[in-house]
Amino acid sequence: MSTLSKEKQRQVKKAIKDSIQKAERERKVLQEKASKEAESLWEKAKPADQAHPYLSKKKVSPFDLRQNRRDGKDVLLVPLRDLDGKLWSLQRIYPDGNKLFLKDGRTSGLMHTLGEPTPTRIIAEGFSTGASIHEATGHCVHIAFNCHNLKSVAESIRKAHPDTDLIIAADDDWKTEGNPGMTKATEAAMSYGAKLAIPSWLENQRNEKETDFNDLALSHGQAQVKTCINRATPPEKEEKSAEGLQASIKCLSKLNPPEYDLIRKEEAKKLGIRTSTLDKEVAKLRKKQATEDESFEIPIDPWPDAVNGEQLLDEIHRILSCHVVAKQEVLETATLWSAFTWFIDVVRVSPIAIITSPEKRCGKTNLSNVMRKFCLRPLSASNITSSALFRSIEKWNPTLLLDETDSFMKDKEDLRGLLNSGHTRDNAFIIRCTGDDHEPTRFNTFGAKLLAGIGDLPETVMDRGVILKLRRKLQGEHVERLRNTPAARFEEFRRKLKRFAEDHSKTIANANPVIPSSLNDREQDNWEPLLAIAEAVGGHWPETARHAAVELSQNGEEQSSNAIKLLSDIRQIFSKIENRAYLNSGAD
């Protein structure tokens, strides 16, 4: 393996640094532009109506919100300000509860404040949560808008008001893996000497979707909210067991070098070990991970600010349109499926993306390669065995992109069975005997999969996918070469997709999207996660996605198998036979 010279390494590091600085300058320019747009919209908007559907559903007062008309709907506007009062952006809240930030608007460290300053200040995630707390306690409440912003807001408040009694009101995302609400709230409280308040329900009186203080107020009343706030205490530092120590080192090993350098001394102190020891253990684990992962996954950092989902998907769709010739519905579905891979840990169904065409040179591999740039943990292959398939999923949980399926899937029933088993999370397991003792072992088969090939795949596989049919481009139709799009551009998309997924995983996990009734049961299952993402994104995407679902599902008509068609034909023949005598007559 060739090694870069020191001079070349210096040049590469400088190029990366210059690129980051340039991107930061451009981001600040866009944020200032968004700030001016926010000021204009805010000035023209009217005070929010108490009867707005969202406020009525949440049973909270508007607290200095405004509203305007957008997309034919009355939309609430929540201001995002810094401590000096400068308006940087707006959050739109639609009547159905969908929330979107202004395009390119800043969110980090910004807040919306409810009430006048009080000795006790509370930081909460969402508006309705903060409003419920303010109404129950009378304390000043700062809305941080999402759990990732809690720490930045806490830092701002603590610096400006060092002696304030600061409380972080956590969302208890008890049904979401990793409980991001509790995790981030605890982290913010520990970092800035704040207390932690946790919503608490009476035993057996909490449903799965209740997570925050607004849910608590609606089910148990404001008195219970006030009780929980009054019970706030500093979070306890966890005693580090050997397992906990290794888990912490594993998390640190996944940080990029600059991030690790910033916190290594502080983390070593927390863990009770020397910094040099931590450095050695992190380096050792990184080397091991690089060997195990075979370097197919490159760690990325989430985008620093909240992402406008509609704008993000529009941009991905535009990139796909530049590189691939296909129906708009195909490109729209490819966009949604690429975003879907980032939610694979929270969805119930994993539809297979099936890229197909009637002949070669229709762009199947090209579409797969472009989608690969946007997917989570992409792993491409032009052939795979059944054992390699389930072991890859078990080990890496990748997005599998399999090309040339028409050549290697023929007559491989075991491979088809594995693909079929990975469609629904509850059933996505197989049992295989492993080791010298042939110990029965359960393997997971649930994951995002893309298949590309000529013609149709077996019906049972096609039935579990969204079909992306391609054709040859016509004379006069042109596409851009994939290599002409800078790698840094795709890196930006992946960072934004990661941030969007982190901010909306809970929404997608609990989503119940509107699905066209013309789709059959299996098609509805396949499209459910894609439509959930479209509704979370908002704008034109919900309607766009539903239209694509109908168009790509043969207008929703049930497609009979060959056997059913044969039986139907036989039935028609027998319907013409009036009696047994006619049958025995030998008539043609």
PDB file of C-alpha atoms in Angstrom, residues 16-246:
ATOM      1  CA  ILE A  16      -9.329  20.032   3.747  1.00  0.00           C
ATOM      2  CA  LYS A  17      -8.883  22.947   6.160  1.00  0.00           C
ATOM      3  CA  ASP A  18      -9.390  25.502   3.371  1.00  0.00           C
ATOM      4  CA  SER A  19     -12.503  23.668   2.174  1.00  0.00           C
ATOM      5  CA  ILE A  20     -13.975  23.643   5.684  1.00  0.00           C
ATOM      6  CA  GLN A  21     -13.259  27.350   6.178  1.00  0.00           C
ATOM      7  CA  LYS A  22     -14.797  28.203   2.810  1.00  0.00           C
ATOM      8  CA  ALA A  23     -17.919  26.183   3.614  1.00  0.00           C
ATOM      9  CA  GLU A  24     -18.188  27.949   6.980  1.00  0.00           C
ATOM     10  CA  ARG A  25     -17.964  31.383   5.339  1.00  0.00           C
ATOM     11  CA  GLU A  26     -20.630  30.425   2.820  1.00  0.00           C
ATOM     12  CA  ARG A  27     -22.841  29.059   5.594  1.00  0.00           C
ATOM     13  CA  LYS A  28     -22.643  32.322   7.542  1.00  0.00           C
ATOM     14  CA  VAL A  29     -23.621  34.305   4.446  1.00  0.00           C
ATOM     15  CA  LEU A  30     -26.662  32.066   3.960  1.00  0.00           C
ATOM     16  CA  GLN A  31     -27.576  32.383   7.646  1.00  0.00           C
ATOM     17  CA  GLU A  32     -27.550  36.186   7.415  1.00  0.00           C
ATOM     18  CA  LYS A  33     -29.767  35.954   4.347  1.00  0.00           C
ATOM     19  CA  ALA A  34     -32.168  33.687   6.244  1.00  0.00           C
ATOM     20  CA  SER A  35     -32.164  36.172   9.125  1.00  0.00           C
ATOM     21  CA  LYS A  36     -33.349  38.956   6.831  1.00  0.00           C
ATOM     22  CA  GLU A  37     -36.052  36.686   5.417  1.00  0.00           C
ATOM     23  CA  ALA A  38     -37.162  35.832   8.959  1.00  0.00           C
ATOM     24  CA  GLU A  39     -37.416  39.523   9.896  1.00  0.00           C
ATOM     25  CA  SER A  40     -39.527  40.231   6.819  1.00  0.00           C
ATOM     26  CA  LEU A  41     -41.897  37.323   7.458  1.00  0.00           C
ATOM     27  CA  TRP A  42     -42.155  38.180  11.157  1.00  0.00           C
ATOM     28  CA  GLU A  43     -43.054  41.803  10.473  1.00  0.00           C
ATOM     29  CA  LYS A  44     -45.808  40.846   8.038  1.00  0.00           C
ATOM     30  CA  ALA A  45     -47.285  38.081  10.199  1.00  0.00           C
ATOM     31  CA  LYS A  46     -50.194  38.578  12.584  1.00  0.00           C
ATOM     32  CA  PRO A  47     -50.405  37.437  16.227  1.00  0.00           C
ATOM     33  CA  ALA A  48     -51.149  33.729  16.515  1.00  0.00           C
ATOM     34  CA  ASP A  49     -54.776  32.718  16.964  1.00  0.00           C
ATOM     35  CA  GLN A  50     -55.509  30.779  20.149  1.00  0.00           C
ATOM     36  CA  ALA A  51     -57.884  28.665  18.063  1.00  0.00           C
ATOM     37  CA  HIS A  52     -55.097  27.442  15.759  1.00  0.00           C
ATOM     38  CA  PRO A  53     -55.468  23.624  15.424  1.00  0.00           C
ATOM     39  CA  TYR A  54     -51.996  22.901  16.810  1.00  0.00           C
ATOM     40  CA  LEU A  55     -52.495  25.088  19.890  1.00  0.00           C
ATOM     41  CA  SER A  56     -55.955  23.619  20.420  1.00  0.00           C
ATOM     42  CA  LYS A  57     -54.631  20.061  20.216  1.00  0.00           C
ATOM     43  CA  LYS A  58     -51.761  20.788  22.612  1.00  0.00           C
ATOM     44  CA  LYS A  59     -53.971  22.976  24.860  1.00  0.00           C
ATOM     45  CA  VAL A  60     -51.362  25.728  25.240  1.00  0.00           C
ATOM     46  CA  SER A  61     -51.359  29.499  24.720  1.00  0.00           C
ATOM     47  CA  PRO A  62     -49.517  31.136  21.788  1.00  0.00           C
ATOM     48  CA  PHE A  63     -46.920  33.011  23.944  1.00  0.00           C
ATOM     49  CA  ASP A  64     -45.744  35.626  21.429  1.00  0.00           C
ATOM     50  CA  LEU A  65     -46.067  33.387  18.385  1.00  0.00           C
ATOM     51  CA  ARG A  66     -47.290  34.739  15.079  1.00  0.00           C
ATOM     52  CA  GLN A  67     -48.900  33.108  12.090  1.00  0.00           C
ATOM     53  CA  ASN A  68     -49.256  33.516   8.349  1.00  0.00           C
ATOM     54  CA  ARG A  69     -50.577  31.617   5.346  1.00  0.00           C
ATOM     55  CA  ARG A  70     -48.351  29.109   3.561  1.00  0.00           C
ATOM     56  CA  ASP A  71     -49.241  26.229   1.276  1.00  0.00           C
ATOM     57  CA  GLY A  72     -52.883  27.213   1.745  1.00  0.00           C
ATOM     58  CA  LYS A  73     -52.692  26.662   5.516  1.00  0.00           C
ATOM     59  CA  ASP A  74     -52.475  28.779   8.659  1.00  0.00           C
ATOM     60  CA  VAL A  75     -48.919  28.245   9.884  1.00  0.00           C
ATOM     61  CA  LEU A  76     -47.545  29.224  13.293  1.00  0.00           C
ATOM     62  CA  LEU A  77     -44.209  31.062  13.369  1.00  0.00           C
ATOM     63  CA  VAL A  78     -41.830  30.479  16.293  1.00  0.00           C
ATOM     64  CA  PRO A  79     -38.853  32.903  16.414  1.00  0.00           C
ATOM     65  CA  LEU A  80     -35.285  31.685  16.914  1.00  0.00           C
ATOM     66  CA  ARG A  81     -33.278  34.419  18.680  1.00  0.00           C
ATOM     67  CA  ASP A  82     -29.910  34.743  20.350  1.00  0.00           C
ATOM     68  CA  LEU A  83     -29.506  36.230  23.843  1.00  0.00           C
ATOM     69  CA  ASP A  84     -29.168  39.709  22.341  1.00  0.00           C
ATOM     70  CA  GLY A  85     -32.615  39.339  20.794  1.00  0.00           C
ATOM     71  CA  LYS A  86     -31.491  39.096  17.167  1.00  0.00           C
ATOM     72  CA  LEU A  87     -33.935  37.116  15.043  1.00  0.00           C
ATOM     73  CA  TRP A  88     -32.000  34.496  13.056  1.00  0.00           C
ATOM     74  CA  SER A  89     -34.671  32.163  11.785  1.00  0.00           C
ATOM     75  CA  LEU A  90     -38.224  30.878  12.171  1.00  0.00           C
ATOM     76  CA  GLN A  91     -39.777  27.517  12.850  1.00  0.00           C
ATOM     77  CA  ARG A  92     -43.030  26.874  11.004  1.00  0.00           C
ATOM     78  CA  ILE A  93     -45.599  24.687  12.744  1.00  0.00           C
ATOM     79  CA  TYR A  94     -48.373  23.431  10.473  1.00  0.00           C
ATOM     80  CA  PRO A  95     -51.887  22.552  11.692  1.00  0.00           C
ATOM     81  CA  ASP A  96     -50.998  18.837  11.615  1.00  0.00           C
ATOM     82  CA  GLY A  97     -47.954  19.441  13.844  1.00  0.00           C
ATOM     83  CA  ASN A  98     -45.334  19.168  11.110  1.00  0.00           C
ATOM     84  CA  LYS A  99     -42.386  21.476  11.869  1.00  0.00           C
ATOM     85  CA  LEU A 100     -39.964  23.055   9.410  1.00  0.00           C
ATOM     86  CA  PHE A 101     -37.182  25.622   9.785  1.00  0.00           C
ATOM     87  CA  LEU A 102     -36.370  28.344   7.275  1.00  0.00           C
ATOM     88  CA  LYS A 103     -34.019  27.341   4.491  1.00  0.00           C
ATOM     89  CA  ASP A 104     -30.369  27.859   5.550  1.00  0.00           C
ATOM     90  CA  GLY A 105     -31.450  29.289   8.911  1.00  0.00           C
ATOM     91  CA  ARG A 106     -29.209  28.994  11.961  1.00  0.00           C
ATOM     92  CA  THR A 107     -30.410  26.989  14.987  1.00  0.00           C
ATOM     93  CA  SER A 108     -27.357  26.304  17.162  1.00  0.00           C
ATOM     94  CA  GLY A 109     -27.508  28.225  20.444  1.00  0.00           C
ATOM     95  CA  LEU A 110     -30.779  29.946  19.509  1.00  0.00           C
ATOM     96  CA  MET A 111     -33.988  29.893  21.517  1.00  0.00           C
ATOM     97  CA  HIS A 112     -37.499  31.259  22.010  1.00  0.00           C
ATOM     98  CA  THR A 113     -38.122  32.567  25.523  1.00  0.00           C
ATOM     99  CA  LEU A 114     -41.449  32.350  27.360  1.00  0.00           C
ATOM    100  CA  GLY A 115     -42.094  34.769  30.197  1.00  0.00           C
ATOM    101  CA  GLU A 116     -40.028  37.354  32.035  1.00  0.00           C
ATOM    102  CA  PRO A 117     -36.705  36.488  33.739  1.00  0.00           C
ATOM    103  CA  THR A 118     -37.113  34.494  36.966  1.00  0.00           C
ATOM    104  CA  PRO A 119     -34.581  33.097  39.491  1.00  0.00           C
ATOM    105  CA  THR A 120     -35.239  29.654  38.025  1.00  0.00           C
ATOM    106  CA  ARG A 121     -34.877  29.168  34.281  1.00  0.00           C
ATOM    107  CA  ILE A 122     -35.906  26.038  32.424  1.00  0.00           C
ATOM    108  CA  ILE A 123     -34.710  24.794  29.035  1.00  0.00           C
ATOM    109  CA  ALA A 124     -37.032  22.484  27.083  1.00  0.00           C
ATOM    110  CA  GLU A 125     -37.015  21.002  23.589  1.00  0.00           C
ATOM    111  CA  GLY A 126     -40.261  21.924  21.810  1.00  0.00           C
ATOM    112  CA  PHE A 127     -42.695  24.824  22.000  1.00  0.00           C
ATOM    113  CA  SER A 128     -45.689  22.899  23.365  1.00  0.00           C
ATOM    114  CA  THR A 129     -43.480  21.239  25.995  1.00  0.00           C
ATOM    115  CA  GLY A 130     -42.053  24.579  27.108  1.00  0.00           C
ATOM    116  CA  ALA A 131     -45.479  26.225  27.076  1.00  0.00           C
ATOM    117  CA  SER A 132     -46.920  23.500  29.324  1.00  0.00           C
ATOM    118  CA  ILE A 133     -44.033  23.925  31.788  1.00  0.00           C
ATOM    119  CA  HIS A 134     -44.357  27.724  31.810  1.00  0.00           C
ATOM    120  CA  GLU A 135     -48.105  27.556  32.412  1.00  0.00           C
ATOM    121  CA  ALA A 136     -47.654  25.025  35.220  1.00  0.00           C
ATOM    122  CA  THR A 137     -44.766  26.747  37.044  1.00  0.00           C
ATOM    123  CA  GLY A 138     -44.603  30.394  36.003  1.00  0.00           C
ATOM    124  CA  HIS A 139     -40.839  30.028  35.516  1.00  0.00           C
ATOM    125  CA  CYS A 140     -39.022  31.550  32.557  1.00  0.00           C
ATOM    126  CA  VAL A 141     -38.660  28.872  29.868  1.00  0.00           C
ATOM    127  CA  HIS A 142     -36.250  28.779  26.930  1.00  0.00           C
ATOM    128  CA  ILE A 143     -37.253  26.656  23.927  1.00  0.00           C
ATOM    129  CA  ALA A 144     -34.225  24.915  22.351  1.00  0.00           C
ATOM    130  CA  PHE A 145     -36.252  23.322  19.481  1.00  0.00           C
ATOM    131  CA  ASN A 146     -34.503  19.930  19.595  1.00  0.00           C
ATOM    132  CA  CYS A 147     -32.423  17.811  21.943  1.00  0.00           C
ATOM    133  CA  HIS A 148     -29.192  18.483  20.040  1.00  0.00           C
ATOM    134  CA  ASN A 149     -29.499  22.202  20.835  1.00  0.00           C
ATOM    135  CA  LEU A 150     -30.040  21.797  24.597  1.00  0.00           C
ATOM    136  CA  LYS A 151     -26.343  21.940  25.400  1.00  0.00           C
ATOM    137  CA  SER A 152     -25.697  25.048  23.274  1.00  0.00           C
ATOM    138  CA  VAL A 153     -28.616  26.910  24.851  1.00  0.00           C
ATOM    139  CA  ALA A 154     -27.527  25.819  28.339  1.00  0.00           C
ATOM    140  CA  GLU A 155     -24.049  27.172  27.628  1.00  0.00           C
ATOM    141  CA  SER A 156     -25.482  30.542  26.549  1.00  0.00           C
ATOM    142  CA  ILE A 157     -27.777  30.833  29.571  1.00  0.00           C
ATOM    143  CA  ARG A 158     -25.103  29.786  32.056  1.00  0.00           C
ATOM    144  CA  LYS A 159     -22.570  32.284  30.683  1.00  0.00           C
ATOM    145  CA  ALA A 160     -25.086  35.139  30.746  1.00  0.00           C
ATOM    146  CA  HIS A 161     -26.622  34.184  34.117  1.00  0.00           C
ATOM    147  CA  PRO A 162     -24.010  32.208  36.102  1.00  0.00           C
ATOM    148  CA  ASP A 163     -26.029  32.202  39.339  1.00  0.00           C
ATOM    149  CA  THR A 164     -29.403  31.190  37.907  1.00  0.00           C
ATOM    150  CA  ASP A 165     -31.107  28.004  39.075  1.00  0.00           C
ATOM    151  CA  LEU A 166     -30.994  26.191  35.731  1.00  0.00           C
ATOM    152  CA  ILE A 167     -33.172  23.155  34.949  1.00  0.00           C
ATOM    153  CA  ILE A 168     -33.082  21.008  31.808  1.00  0.00           C
ATOM    154  CA  ALA A 169     -36.528  19.518  31.119  1.00  0.00           C
ATOM    155  CA  ALA A 170     -35.924  16.212  29.341  1.00  0.00           C
ATOM    156  CA  ASP A 171     -38.062  14.473  26.762  1.00  0.00           C
ATOM    157  CA  ASP A 172     -38.169  10.817  27.812  1.00  0.00           C
ATOM    158  CA  ASP A 173     -37.901   9.064  24.434  1.00  0.00           C
ATOM    159  CA  TRP A 174     -38.304   5.700  26.143  1.00  0.00           C
ATOM    160  CA  LYS A 175     -39.364   3.860  22.990  1.00  0.00           C
ATOM    161  CA  THR A 176     -36.551   5.250  20.810  1.00  0.00           C
ATOM    162  CA  GLU A 177     -33.213   3.463  20.741  1.00  0.00           C
ATOM    163  CA  GLY A 178     -30.658   5.338  22.829  1.00  0.00           C
ATOM    164  CA  ASN A 179     -33.355   7.627  24.307  1.00  0.00           C
ATOM    165  CA  PRO A 180     -31.879  10.775  22.678  1.00  0.00           C
ATOM    166  CA  GLY A 181     -34.067  13.149  24.701  1.00  0.00           C
ATOM    167  CA  MET A 182     -32.829  11.858  28.051  1.00  0.00           C
ATOM    168  CA  THR A 183     -29.266  11.366  26.843  1.00  0.00           C
ATOM    169  CA  LYS A 184     -28.833  14.896  25.492  1.00  0.00           C
ATOM    170  CA  ALA A 185     -30.665  16.519  28.420  1.00  0.00           C
ATOM    171  CA  THR A 186     -28.477  14.682  30.932  1.00  0.00           C
ATOM    172  CA  GLU A 187     -25.362  15.669  29.012  1.00  0.00           C
ATOM    173  CA  ALA A 188     -26.411  19.338  28.985  1.00  0.00           C
ATOM    174  CA  ALA A 189     -27.242  19.310  32.705  1.00  0.00           C
ATOM    175  CA  MET A 190     -23.927  17.715  33.663  1.00  0.00           C
ATOM    176  CA  SER A 191     -21.916  20.062  31.441  1.00  0.00           C
ATOM    177  CA  TYR A 192     -23.352  23.299  32.856  1.00  0.00           C
ATOM    178  CA  GLY A 193     -24.274  22.523  36.444  1.00  0.00           C
ATOM    179  CA  ALA A 194     -28.010  22.290  35.842  1.00  0.00           C
ATOM    180  CA  LYS A 195     -30.691  20.135  37.397  1.00  0.00           C
ATOM    181  CA  LEU A 196     -32.534  17.505  35.376  1.00  0.00           C
ATOM    182  CA  ALA A 197     -36.338  17.288  35.327  1.00  0.00           C
ATOM    183  CA  ILE A 198     -37.944  14.123  33.956  1.00  0.00           C
ATOM    184  CA  PRO A 199     -41.657  13.684  33.125  1.00  0.00           C
ATOM    185  CA  SER A 200     -43.200  10.972  35.301  1.00  0.00           C
ATOM    186  CA  TRP A 201     -46.492   9.149  34.675  1.00  0.00           C
ATOM    187  CA  LEU A 202     -48.554   7.178  37.150  1.00  0.00           C
ATOM    188  CA  GLU A 203     -47.983   3.445  36.929  1.00  0.00           C
ATOM    189  CA  ASN A 204     -49.698   1.767  33.954  1.00  0.00           C
ATOM    190  CA  GLN A 205     -51.134   5.104  32.781  1.00  0.00           C
ATOM    191  CA  ARG A 206     -48.685   5.948  30.005  1.00  0.00           C
ATOM    192  CA  ASN A 207     -49.075   5.056  26.341  1.00  0.00           C
ATOM    193  CA  GLU A 208     -46.133   4.395  24.032  1.00  0.00           C
ATOM    194  CA  LYS A 209     -46.266   7.792  22.301  1.00  0.00           C
ATOM    195  CA  GLU A 210     -46.183   9.899  25.492  1.00  0.00           C
ATOM    196  CA  THR A 211     -42.677  11.303  25.944  1.00  0.00           C
ATOM    197  CA  ASP A 212     -42.672  14.958  27.032  1.00  0.00           C
ATOM    198  CA  PHE A 213     -44.152  17.409  29.537  1.00  0.00           C
ATOM    199  CA  ASN A 214     -46.938  18.433  27.154  1.00  0.00           C
ATOM    200  CA  ASP A 215     -48.025  14.792  26.908  1.00  0.00           C
ATOM    201  CA  LEU A 216     -47.899  14.675  30.707  1.00  0.00           C
ATOM    202  CA  ALA A 217     -49.995  17.842  31.034  1.00  0.00           C
ATOM    203  CA  LEU A 218     -52.633  16.467  28.667  1.00  0.00           C
ATOM    204  CA  SER A 219     -52.918  13.122  30.453  1.00  0.00           C
ATOM    205  CA  HIS A 220     -52.233  14.021  34.112  1.00  0.00           C
ATOM    206  CA  GLY A 221     -52.710  17.790  34.342  1.00  0.00           C
ATOM    207  CA  GLN A 222     -50.479  20.762  35.144  1.00  0.00           C
ATOM    208  CA  ALA A 223     -50.117  19.776  38.804  1.00  0.00           C
ATOM    209  CA  GLN A 224     -48.134  16.681  37.808  1.00  0.00           C
ATOM    210  CA  VAL A 225     -45.949  18.799  35.512  1.00  0.00           C
ATOM    211  CA  LYS A 226     -45.179  21.182  38.382  1.00  0.00           C
ATOM    212  CA  THR A 227     -44.428  18.263  40.702  1.00  0.00           C
ATOM    213  CA  CYS A 228     -41.891  16.815  38.267  1.00  0.00           C
ATOM    214  CA  ILE A 229     -40.193  20.195  37.786  1.00  0.00           C
ATOM    215  CA  ASN A 230     -39.979  20.707  41.558  1.00  0.00           C
ATOM    216  CA  ARG A 231     -38.353  17.265  41.873  1.00  0.00           C
ATOM    217  CA  ALA A 232     -35.510  18.241  39.511  1.00  0.00           C
ATOM    218  CA  THR A 233     -32.107  17.217  40.838  1.00  0.00           C
ATOM    219  CA  PRO A 234     -28.539  17.283  39.495  1.00  0.00           C
ATOM    220  CA  PRO A 235     -27.925  14.194  37.354  1.00  0.00           C
ATOM    221  CA  GLU A 236     -25.847  11.571  39.072  1.00  0.00           C
ATOM    222  CA  LYS A 237     -22.477  10.703  37.628  1.00  0.00           C
ATOM    223  CA  GLU A 238     -22.407   7.080  36.577  1.00  0.00           C
ATOM    224  CA  GLU A 239     -19.902   4.818  38.248  1.00  0.00           C
ATOM    225  CA  LYS A 240     -17.726   3.443  35.491  1.00  0.00           C
ATOM    226  CA  SER A 241     -17.634  -0.345  35.398  1.00  0.00           C
ATOM    227  CA  ALA A 242     -15.166  -2.153  33.177  1.00  0.00           C
ATOM    228  CA  GLU A 243     -17.944  -2.555  30.612  1.00  0.00           C
ATOM    229  CA  GLY A 244     -18.879   1.115  30.918  1.00  0.00           C
ATOM    230  CA  LEU A 245     -15.261   2.155  30.498  1.00  0.00           C
ATOM    231  CA  GLN A 246     -14.924   0.123  27.302  1.00  0.00           C
TER     232      GLN A 246
END
